[in-house]
Coordinates of C-alpha atoms and ligand atoms in Angstrom, one line a residue:
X1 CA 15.9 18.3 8.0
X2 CA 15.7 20.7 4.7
X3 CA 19.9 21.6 5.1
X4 CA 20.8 18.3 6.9
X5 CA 20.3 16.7 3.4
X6 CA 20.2 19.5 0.6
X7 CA 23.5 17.8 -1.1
X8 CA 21.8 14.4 -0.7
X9 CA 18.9 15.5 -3.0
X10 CA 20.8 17.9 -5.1
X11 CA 22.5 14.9 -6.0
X12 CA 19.5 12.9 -6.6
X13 CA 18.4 15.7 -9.2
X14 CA 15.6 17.1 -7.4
X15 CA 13.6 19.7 -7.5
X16 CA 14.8 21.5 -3.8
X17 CA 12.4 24.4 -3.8
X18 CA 9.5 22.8 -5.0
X19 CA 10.5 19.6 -2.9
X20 CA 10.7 22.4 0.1
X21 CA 6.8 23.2 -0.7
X22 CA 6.0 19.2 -0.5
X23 CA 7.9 18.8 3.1
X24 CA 5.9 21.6 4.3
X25 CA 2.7 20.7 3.6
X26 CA 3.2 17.1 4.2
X27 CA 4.8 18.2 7.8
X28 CA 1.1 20.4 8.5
X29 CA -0.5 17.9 7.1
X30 CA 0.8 14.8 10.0
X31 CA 0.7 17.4 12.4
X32 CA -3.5 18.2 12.2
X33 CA -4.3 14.5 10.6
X34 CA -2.2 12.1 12.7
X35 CA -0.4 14.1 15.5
X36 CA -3.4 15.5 17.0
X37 CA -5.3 12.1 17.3
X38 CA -5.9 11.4 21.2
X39 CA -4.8 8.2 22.9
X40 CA -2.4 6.9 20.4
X41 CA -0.3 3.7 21.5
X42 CA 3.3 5.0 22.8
X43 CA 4.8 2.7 20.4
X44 CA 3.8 4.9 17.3
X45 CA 6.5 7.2 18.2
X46 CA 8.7 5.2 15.8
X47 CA 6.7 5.3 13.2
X48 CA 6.5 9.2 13.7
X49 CA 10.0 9.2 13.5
X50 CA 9.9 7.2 10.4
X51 CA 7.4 9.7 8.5
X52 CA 9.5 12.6 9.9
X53 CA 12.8 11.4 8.3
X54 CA 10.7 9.6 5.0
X55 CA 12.7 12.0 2.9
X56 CA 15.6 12.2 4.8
X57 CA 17.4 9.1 6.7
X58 CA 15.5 6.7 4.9
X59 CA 17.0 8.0 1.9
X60 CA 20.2 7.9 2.7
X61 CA 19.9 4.5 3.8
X62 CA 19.1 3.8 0.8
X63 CA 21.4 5.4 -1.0
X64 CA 24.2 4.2 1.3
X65 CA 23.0 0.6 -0.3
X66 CA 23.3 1.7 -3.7
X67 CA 27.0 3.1 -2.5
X68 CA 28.1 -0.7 -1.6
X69 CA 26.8 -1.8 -4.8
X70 CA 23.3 -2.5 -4.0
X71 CA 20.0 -1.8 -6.2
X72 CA 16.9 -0.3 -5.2
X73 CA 13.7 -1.6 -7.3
X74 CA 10.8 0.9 -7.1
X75 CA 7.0 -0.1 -7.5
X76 CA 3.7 0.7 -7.3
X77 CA 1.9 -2.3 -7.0
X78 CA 1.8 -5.4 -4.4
X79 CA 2.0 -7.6 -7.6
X80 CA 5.7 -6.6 -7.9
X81 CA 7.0 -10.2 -6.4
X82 CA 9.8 -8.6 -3.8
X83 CA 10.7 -11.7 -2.4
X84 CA 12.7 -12.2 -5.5
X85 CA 14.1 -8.2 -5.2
X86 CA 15.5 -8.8 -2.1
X87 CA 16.8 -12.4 -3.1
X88 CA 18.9 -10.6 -5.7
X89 CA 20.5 -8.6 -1.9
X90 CA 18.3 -6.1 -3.6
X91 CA 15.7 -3.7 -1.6
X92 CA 12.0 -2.7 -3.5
X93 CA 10.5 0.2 -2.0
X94 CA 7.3 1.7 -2.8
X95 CA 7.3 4.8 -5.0
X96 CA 5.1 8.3 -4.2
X97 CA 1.8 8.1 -5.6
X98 CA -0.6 9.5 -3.2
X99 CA -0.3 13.2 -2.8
X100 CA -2.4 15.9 -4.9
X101 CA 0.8 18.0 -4.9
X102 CA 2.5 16.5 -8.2
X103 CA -1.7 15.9 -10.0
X104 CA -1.2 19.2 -12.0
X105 CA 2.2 18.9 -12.7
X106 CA 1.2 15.2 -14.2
X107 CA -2.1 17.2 -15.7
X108 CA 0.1 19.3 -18.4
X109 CA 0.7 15.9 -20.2
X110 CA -1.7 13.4 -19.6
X111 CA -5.9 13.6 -19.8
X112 CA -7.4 15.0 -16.7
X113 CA -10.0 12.1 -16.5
X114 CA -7.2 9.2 -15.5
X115 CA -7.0 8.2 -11.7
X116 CA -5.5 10.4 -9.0
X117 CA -3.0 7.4 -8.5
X118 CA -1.5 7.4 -11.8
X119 CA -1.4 11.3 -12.0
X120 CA 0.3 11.9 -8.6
X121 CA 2.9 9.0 -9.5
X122 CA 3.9 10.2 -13.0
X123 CA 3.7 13.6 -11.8
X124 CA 6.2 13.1 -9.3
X125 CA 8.6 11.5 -11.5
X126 CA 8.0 14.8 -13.7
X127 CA 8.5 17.3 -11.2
X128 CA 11.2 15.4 -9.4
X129 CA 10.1 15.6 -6.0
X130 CA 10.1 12.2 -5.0
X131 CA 13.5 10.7 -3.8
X132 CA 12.1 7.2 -3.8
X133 CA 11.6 7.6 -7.8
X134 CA 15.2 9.4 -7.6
X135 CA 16.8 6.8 -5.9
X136 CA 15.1 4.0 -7.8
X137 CA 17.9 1.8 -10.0
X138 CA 14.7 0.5 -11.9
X139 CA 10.7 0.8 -11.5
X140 CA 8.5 -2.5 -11.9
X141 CA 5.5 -1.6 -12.9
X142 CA 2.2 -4.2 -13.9
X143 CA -0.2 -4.9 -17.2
X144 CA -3.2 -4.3 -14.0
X145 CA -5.6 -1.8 -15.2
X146 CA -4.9 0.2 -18.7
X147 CA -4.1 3.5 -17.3
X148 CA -1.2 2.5 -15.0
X149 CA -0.4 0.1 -18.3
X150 CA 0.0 3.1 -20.4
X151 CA 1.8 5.4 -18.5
X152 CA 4.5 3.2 -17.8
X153 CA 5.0 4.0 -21.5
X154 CA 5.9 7.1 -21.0
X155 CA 7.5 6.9 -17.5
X156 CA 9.8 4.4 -19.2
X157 CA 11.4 7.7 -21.4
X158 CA 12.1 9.4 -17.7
X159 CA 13.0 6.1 -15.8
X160 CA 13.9 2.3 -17.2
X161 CA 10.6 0.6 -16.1
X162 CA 10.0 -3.0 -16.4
X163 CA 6.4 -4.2 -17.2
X164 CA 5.6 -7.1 -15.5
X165 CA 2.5 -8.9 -17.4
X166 CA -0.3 -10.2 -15.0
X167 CA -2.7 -12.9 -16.0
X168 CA -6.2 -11.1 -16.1
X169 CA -8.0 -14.7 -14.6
X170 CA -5.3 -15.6 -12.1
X171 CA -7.4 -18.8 -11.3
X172 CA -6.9 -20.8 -14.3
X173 CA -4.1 -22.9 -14.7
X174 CA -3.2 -21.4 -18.0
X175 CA -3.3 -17.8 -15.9
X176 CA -1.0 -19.6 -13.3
X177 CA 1.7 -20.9 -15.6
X178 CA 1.9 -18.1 -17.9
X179 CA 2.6 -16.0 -14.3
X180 CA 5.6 -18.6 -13.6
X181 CA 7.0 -17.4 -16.7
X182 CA 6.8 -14.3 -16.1
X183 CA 8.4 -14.2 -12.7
X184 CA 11.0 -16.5 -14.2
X185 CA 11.3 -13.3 -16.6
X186 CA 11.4 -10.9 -13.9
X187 CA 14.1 -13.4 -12.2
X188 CA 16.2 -13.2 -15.1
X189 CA 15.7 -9.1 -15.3
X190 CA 16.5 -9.2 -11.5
X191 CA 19.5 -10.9 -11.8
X192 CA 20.5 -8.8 -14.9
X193 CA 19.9 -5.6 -13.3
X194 CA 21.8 -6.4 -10.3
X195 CA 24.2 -8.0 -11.4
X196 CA 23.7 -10.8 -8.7
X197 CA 22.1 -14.7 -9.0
X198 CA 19.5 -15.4 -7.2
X199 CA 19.9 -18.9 -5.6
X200 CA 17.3 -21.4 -3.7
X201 CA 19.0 -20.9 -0.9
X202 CA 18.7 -16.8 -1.3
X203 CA 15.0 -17.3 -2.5
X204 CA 14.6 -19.1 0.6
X205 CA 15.6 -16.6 2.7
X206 CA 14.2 -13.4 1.0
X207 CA 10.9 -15.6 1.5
X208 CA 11.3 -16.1 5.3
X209 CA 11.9 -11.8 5.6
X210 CA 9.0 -10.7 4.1
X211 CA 6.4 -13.6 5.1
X212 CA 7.3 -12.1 8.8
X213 CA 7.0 -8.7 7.5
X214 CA 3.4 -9.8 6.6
X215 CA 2.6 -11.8 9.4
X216 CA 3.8 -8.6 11.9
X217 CA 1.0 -6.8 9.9
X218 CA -1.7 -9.7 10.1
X219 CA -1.0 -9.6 13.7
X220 CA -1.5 -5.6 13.8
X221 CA -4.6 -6.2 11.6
X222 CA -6.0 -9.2 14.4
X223 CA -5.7 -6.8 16.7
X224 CA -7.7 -4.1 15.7
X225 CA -10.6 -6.4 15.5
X226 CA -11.3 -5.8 19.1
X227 CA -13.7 -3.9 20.9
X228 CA -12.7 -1.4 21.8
X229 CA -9.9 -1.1 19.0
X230 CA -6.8 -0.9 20.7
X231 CA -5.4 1.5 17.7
X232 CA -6.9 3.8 15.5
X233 CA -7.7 3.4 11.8
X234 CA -5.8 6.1 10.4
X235 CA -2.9 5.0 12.7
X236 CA -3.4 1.3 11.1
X237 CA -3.5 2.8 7.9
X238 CA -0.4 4.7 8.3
X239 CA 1.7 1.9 9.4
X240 CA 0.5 -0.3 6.5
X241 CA 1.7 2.6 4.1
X242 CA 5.2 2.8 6.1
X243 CA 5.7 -1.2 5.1
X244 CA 6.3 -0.1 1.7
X245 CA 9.0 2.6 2.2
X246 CA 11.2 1.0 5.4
X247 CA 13.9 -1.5 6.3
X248 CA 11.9 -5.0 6.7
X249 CA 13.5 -6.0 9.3
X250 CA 13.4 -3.3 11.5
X251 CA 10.1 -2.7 10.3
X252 CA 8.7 -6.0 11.0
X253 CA 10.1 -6.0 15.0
X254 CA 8.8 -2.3 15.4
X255 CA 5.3 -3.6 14.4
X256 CA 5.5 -6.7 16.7
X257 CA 6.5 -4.4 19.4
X258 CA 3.7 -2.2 18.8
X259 CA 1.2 -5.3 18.5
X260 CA 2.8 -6.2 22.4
X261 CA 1.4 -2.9 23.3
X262 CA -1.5 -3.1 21.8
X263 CA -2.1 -6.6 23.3
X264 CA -1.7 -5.1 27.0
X265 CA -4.3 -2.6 25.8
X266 CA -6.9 -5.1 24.4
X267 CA -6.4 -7.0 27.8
X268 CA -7.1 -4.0 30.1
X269 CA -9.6 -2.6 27.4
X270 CA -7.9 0.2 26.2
X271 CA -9.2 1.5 22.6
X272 CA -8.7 4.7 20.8
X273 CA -12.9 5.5 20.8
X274 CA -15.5 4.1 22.8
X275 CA -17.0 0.8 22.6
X276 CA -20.5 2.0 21.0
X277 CA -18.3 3.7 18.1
X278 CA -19.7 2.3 14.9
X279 CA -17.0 -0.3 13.1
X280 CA -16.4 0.8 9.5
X281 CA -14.1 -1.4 7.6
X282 CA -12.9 0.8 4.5
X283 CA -12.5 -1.7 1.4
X284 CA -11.2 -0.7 -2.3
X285 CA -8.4 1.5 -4.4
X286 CA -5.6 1.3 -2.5
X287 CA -4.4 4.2 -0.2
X288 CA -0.9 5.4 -0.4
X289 CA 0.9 7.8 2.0
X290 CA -0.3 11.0 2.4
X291 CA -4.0 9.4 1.8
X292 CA -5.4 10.0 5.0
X293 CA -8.4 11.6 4.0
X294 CA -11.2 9.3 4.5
X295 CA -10.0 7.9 7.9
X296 CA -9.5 11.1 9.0
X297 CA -13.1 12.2 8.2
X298 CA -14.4 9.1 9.7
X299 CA -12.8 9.2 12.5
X300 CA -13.2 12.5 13.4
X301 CA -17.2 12.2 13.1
X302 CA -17.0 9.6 15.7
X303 CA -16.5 5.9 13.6
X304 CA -13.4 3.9 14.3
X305 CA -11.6 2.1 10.9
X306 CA -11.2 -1.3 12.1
X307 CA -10.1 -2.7 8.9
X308 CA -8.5 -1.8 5.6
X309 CA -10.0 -4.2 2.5
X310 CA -7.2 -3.0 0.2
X311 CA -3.5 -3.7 -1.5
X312 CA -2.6 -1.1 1.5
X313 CA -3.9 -3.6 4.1
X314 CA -5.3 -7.2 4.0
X315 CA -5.1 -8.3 0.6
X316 CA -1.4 -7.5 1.1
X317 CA -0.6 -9.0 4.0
X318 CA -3.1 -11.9 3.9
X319 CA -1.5 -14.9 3.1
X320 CA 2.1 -15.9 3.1
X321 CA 4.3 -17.6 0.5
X322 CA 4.0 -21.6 1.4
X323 CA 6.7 -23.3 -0.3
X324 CA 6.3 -27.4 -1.1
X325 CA 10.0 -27.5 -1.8
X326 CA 13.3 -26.4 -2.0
X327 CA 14.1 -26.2 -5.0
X328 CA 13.7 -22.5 -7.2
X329 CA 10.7 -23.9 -9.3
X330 CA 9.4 -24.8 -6.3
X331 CA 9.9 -21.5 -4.3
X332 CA 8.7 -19.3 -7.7
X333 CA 5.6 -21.8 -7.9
X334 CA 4.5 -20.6 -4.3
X335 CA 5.3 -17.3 -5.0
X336 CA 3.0 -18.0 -8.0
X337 CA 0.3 -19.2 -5.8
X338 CA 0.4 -16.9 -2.9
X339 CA 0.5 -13.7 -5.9
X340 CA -1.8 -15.4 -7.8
X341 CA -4.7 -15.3 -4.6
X342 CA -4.8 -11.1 -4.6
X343 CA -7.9 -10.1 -5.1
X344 CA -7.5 -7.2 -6.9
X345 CA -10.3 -5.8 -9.2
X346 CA -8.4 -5.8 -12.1
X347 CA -9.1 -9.3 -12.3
X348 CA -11.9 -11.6 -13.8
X349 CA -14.0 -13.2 -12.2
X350 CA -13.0 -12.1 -8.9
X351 CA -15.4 -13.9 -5.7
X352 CA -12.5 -14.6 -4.0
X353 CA -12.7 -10.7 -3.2
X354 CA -16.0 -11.2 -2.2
X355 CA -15.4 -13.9 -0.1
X356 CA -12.9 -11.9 1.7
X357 CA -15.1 -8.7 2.2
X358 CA -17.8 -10.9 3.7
X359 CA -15.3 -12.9 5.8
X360 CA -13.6 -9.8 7.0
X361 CA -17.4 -8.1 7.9
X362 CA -17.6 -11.7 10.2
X363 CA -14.1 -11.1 12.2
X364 CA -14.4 -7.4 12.3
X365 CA -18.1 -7.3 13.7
X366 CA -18.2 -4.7 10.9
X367 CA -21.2 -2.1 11.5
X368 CA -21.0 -0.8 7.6
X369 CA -18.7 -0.5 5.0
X370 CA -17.4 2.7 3.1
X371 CA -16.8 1.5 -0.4
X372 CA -13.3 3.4 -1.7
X373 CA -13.1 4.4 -4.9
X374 CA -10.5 6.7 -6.4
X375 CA -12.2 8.5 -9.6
X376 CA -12.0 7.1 -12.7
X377 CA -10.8 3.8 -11.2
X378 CA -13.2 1.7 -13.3
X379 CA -12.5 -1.6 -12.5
X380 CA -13.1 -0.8 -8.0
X381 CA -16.1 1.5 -9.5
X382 CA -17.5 -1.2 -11.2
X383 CA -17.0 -4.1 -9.0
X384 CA -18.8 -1.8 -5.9
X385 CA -22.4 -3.4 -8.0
X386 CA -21.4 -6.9 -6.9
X387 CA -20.0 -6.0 -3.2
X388 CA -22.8 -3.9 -2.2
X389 CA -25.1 -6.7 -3.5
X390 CA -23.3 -9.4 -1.4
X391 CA -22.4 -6.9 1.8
X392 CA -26.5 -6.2 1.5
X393 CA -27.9 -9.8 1.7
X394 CA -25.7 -9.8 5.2
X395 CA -27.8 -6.8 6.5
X396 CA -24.6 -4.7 5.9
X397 CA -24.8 -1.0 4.9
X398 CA -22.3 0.2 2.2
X399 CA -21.4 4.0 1.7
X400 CA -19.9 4.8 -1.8
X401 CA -17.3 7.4 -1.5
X402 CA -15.7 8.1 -5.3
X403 CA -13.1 10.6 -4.3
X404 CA -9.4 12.3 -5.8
X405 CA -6.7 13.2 -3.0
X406 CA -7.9 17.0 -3.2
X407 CA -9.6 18.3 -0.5
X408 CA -12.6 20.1 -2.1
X409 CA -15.1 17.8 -1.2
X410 CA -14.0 16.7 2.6
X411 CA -17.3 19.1 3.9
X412 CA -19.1 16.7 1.3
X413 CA -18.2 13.6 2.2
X414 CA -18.4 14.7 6.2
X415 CA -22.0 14.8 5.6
X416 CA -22.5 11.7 4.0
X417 CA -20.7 9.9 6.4
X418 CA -22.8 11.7 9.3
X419 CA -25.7 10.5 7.7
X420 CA -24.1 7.3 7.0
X421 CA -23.6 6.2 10.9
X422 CA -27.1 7.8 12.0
X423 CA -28.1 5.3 10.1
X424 CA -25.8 2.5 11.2
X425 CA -26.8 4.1 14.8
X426 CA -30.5 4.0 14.4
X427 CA -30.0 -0.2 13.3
X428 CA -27.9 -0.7 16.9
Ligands
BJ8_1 S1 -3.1 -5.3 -7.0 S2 -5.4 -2.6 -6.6 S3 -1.9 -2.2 -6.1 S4 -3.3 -2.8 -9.4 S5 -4.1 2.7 -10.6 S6 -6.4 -0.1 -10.4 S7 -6.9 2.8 -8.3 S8 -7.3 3.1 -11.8 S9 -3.8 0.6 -7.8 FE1 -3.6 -1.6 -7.5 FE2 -1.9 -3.7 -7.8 FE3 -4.5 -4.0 -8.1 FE4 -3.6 -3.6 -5.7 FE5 -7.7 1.7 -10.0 FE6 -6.0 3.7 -10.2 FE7 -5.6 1.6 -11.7 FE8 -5.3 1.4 -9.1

């Protein structure tokens, strides 16, 4: 891939020999975590073609957009309202962010105690080894927790990055109108940006695209809740992660063609483990490609990941954008609503999280839980008190894993898991 696109990136402004380093480890990396998994559906061979040409063709295509005039948005979060992006013949993609690679390059300038999230993300804007960031017209980032909030200070001098202000108690009517005015801000910034109004009729449309981009995913996510999973976690996981880098459309008939294969599999039985694997469903900080670490480790000691709790899984696909109307304050006031129901832990109070965790345990026929936190994320750390209560008065057992993307304590959290399913084991 490396020559077929060295003038591509050189004219991006990146970083080829250390962006060489990243290709390499990443391409190891699929090969032992993902490739070598037994039994995968035949249908993942696209989205193994998809990881394999991430920096590459996907790129271009994207860079062919900008060519005919189009903008690319970047972002890190699933607040960033993309149905208006793409209403504005715009495309958002999701920006790197998951990768221990660009953490000490990030380390040289901000404290060492932030999350792993924020580091890898404003690292790889530093070290210029991300041709998402490179190709992005203009980042969006959110007021969510204070770290991200104060970095996009200073990723603002590298980057122009637009803060987006959430409402902190999205339940409230005074929460839900000041977020109408602020995606009536973001409109306006859209529209500014690219140069390009964005109509009812557009809004409409852009609407329709990604509500079946997340329904294709709550279909894959349906699936996996049978026994035997037709599809492995980390498989699940990765295509999740995928839905925030490629084309929607193509993405979105890919994964429904995948979901009729795993269909055929649920009806002859097919799954990726065997029935008696223990069900974990993994539920916190948000997981962004390469983070394959915990459903790797699960996995490999004999659990299957039926279900992803997180921005990189249910709460973004969840529910869809319901519109009572036609006209734009209509279509922004369901986009208002549908934003407004993420559960993310930033929030106050947040039971509807809750809800959704026990909900999930129901449809899953979850065996245990493995609570996700990245470190220092203190608002997943925190809220863990109030899941583990409610996941224990359902007889549920909750592992805490507070974790970074290194790999120094995989042996570590091995064992815990071990010990975690001989006791999910000894309850069957
Ligand atoms: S809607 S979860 S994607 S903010 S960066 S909060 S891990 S300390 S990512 Fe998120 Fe949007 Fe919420 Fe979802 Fe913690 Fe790290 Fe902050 Fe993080």
């Amino acid at each position: 891939m490396a020559e077929k696109y060295e003038q591509m990136w050189k004219n991006l402004g990146m970083d080829l020999e250390r962006h060489g380093q990243l290709l390499n480890g990443l391409g190891q990396y699929y090969g032992s975590a993902v490739m070598s998994q037994k039994n995968r559906p035949k249908k993942m061979d696209y989205f193994d073609f998809v990881v394999s040409e991430v920096h590459g063709l996907r790129i271009k295509e994207l860079n062919d957009l900008r060519a005919q005039g189009k903008k690319v948005i970047g972002a890190f979060c699933i607040y960033a309202p993309e149905e208006l992006v793409y209403a504005a013949d715009s495309t958002m993609v999701g920006l790197c962010g998951g990768a221990d690679f660009s953490v000490p390059d990030a380390e040289a300038v901000l404290p060492r105690n932030l999350c792993p999230l924020i580091k890898s993300f404003y690292g790889f804007k530093i070290n210029r080894t991300c041709p998402y960031f490179q190709s992005s017209d203009l980042v969006v980032g959110e007021t969510t927790c204070d770290g991200k909030k104060k970095v996009y200070e200073l990723l603002n001098e590298l980057v122009p990055t637009y803060v987006l202000e959430v409402p902190h108690k999205p339940d409230t009517k005074q929460g839900k109108e000041f977020w109408f005015n602020e995606l009536q801000a973001f409109k306006a910034k859209i529209e500014e940006v690219t140069g390009n109004q964005i109509t009812p009729q557009k809004l409409k449309q852009a609407i329709e695209l990604i509500n079946a981009k997340r329904a294709a995913l709550k279909r894959l996510s349906d699936l996996r809740a049978a026994s035997p999973s037709p599809i492995s976690g980390l498989d699940g996981l990765l295509i999740n992660q995928i839905s925030f880098m490629d084309d929607v459309k193509r993405f979105t008939a890919k994964v429904n063609e995948l979901c009729d294969e795993l269909d055929q599999r649920r009806n002859d039985g097919v799954g990726v483990a065997s029935k008696d694997a223990p069900r974990l469903m993994i539920s916190g900080s948000p997981m962004a490609v390469p983070n394959w670490k915990v459903h790797t480790i699960a996995e490999s000691v004999g659990a299957t990941v039926v279900v992803e709790e997180s921005c990189v899984g249910t709460r973004y696909f969840t529910d869809p954008v319901e519109p009572k109307g036609e006209s734009l304050n209509d279509l922004i006031w369901a986009i208002d609503e549908k934003y407004s129901k993420i559960p993310c832990a930033c929030f106050t109070p947040n039971d509807r999280r809750i809800d959704s965790i026990k909900q999930l345990a129901k449809q899953f026929n979850i065996d245990g839980v493995i609570y996700y936190t990245l470190q220092n994320c203190h608002d997943y750390n925190v809220e863990g008190v109030k899941v583990e209560r409610a996941l224990k008065a359902q007889g549920l057992p909750m592992l805490k894993i507070e974790t970074d993307y290194a790999t120094g304590d995989s042996e570590q959290i091995k064992t815990r898991i071990q010990a975690f399913l001989e006791i999910i084991q000894g309850k069957q």
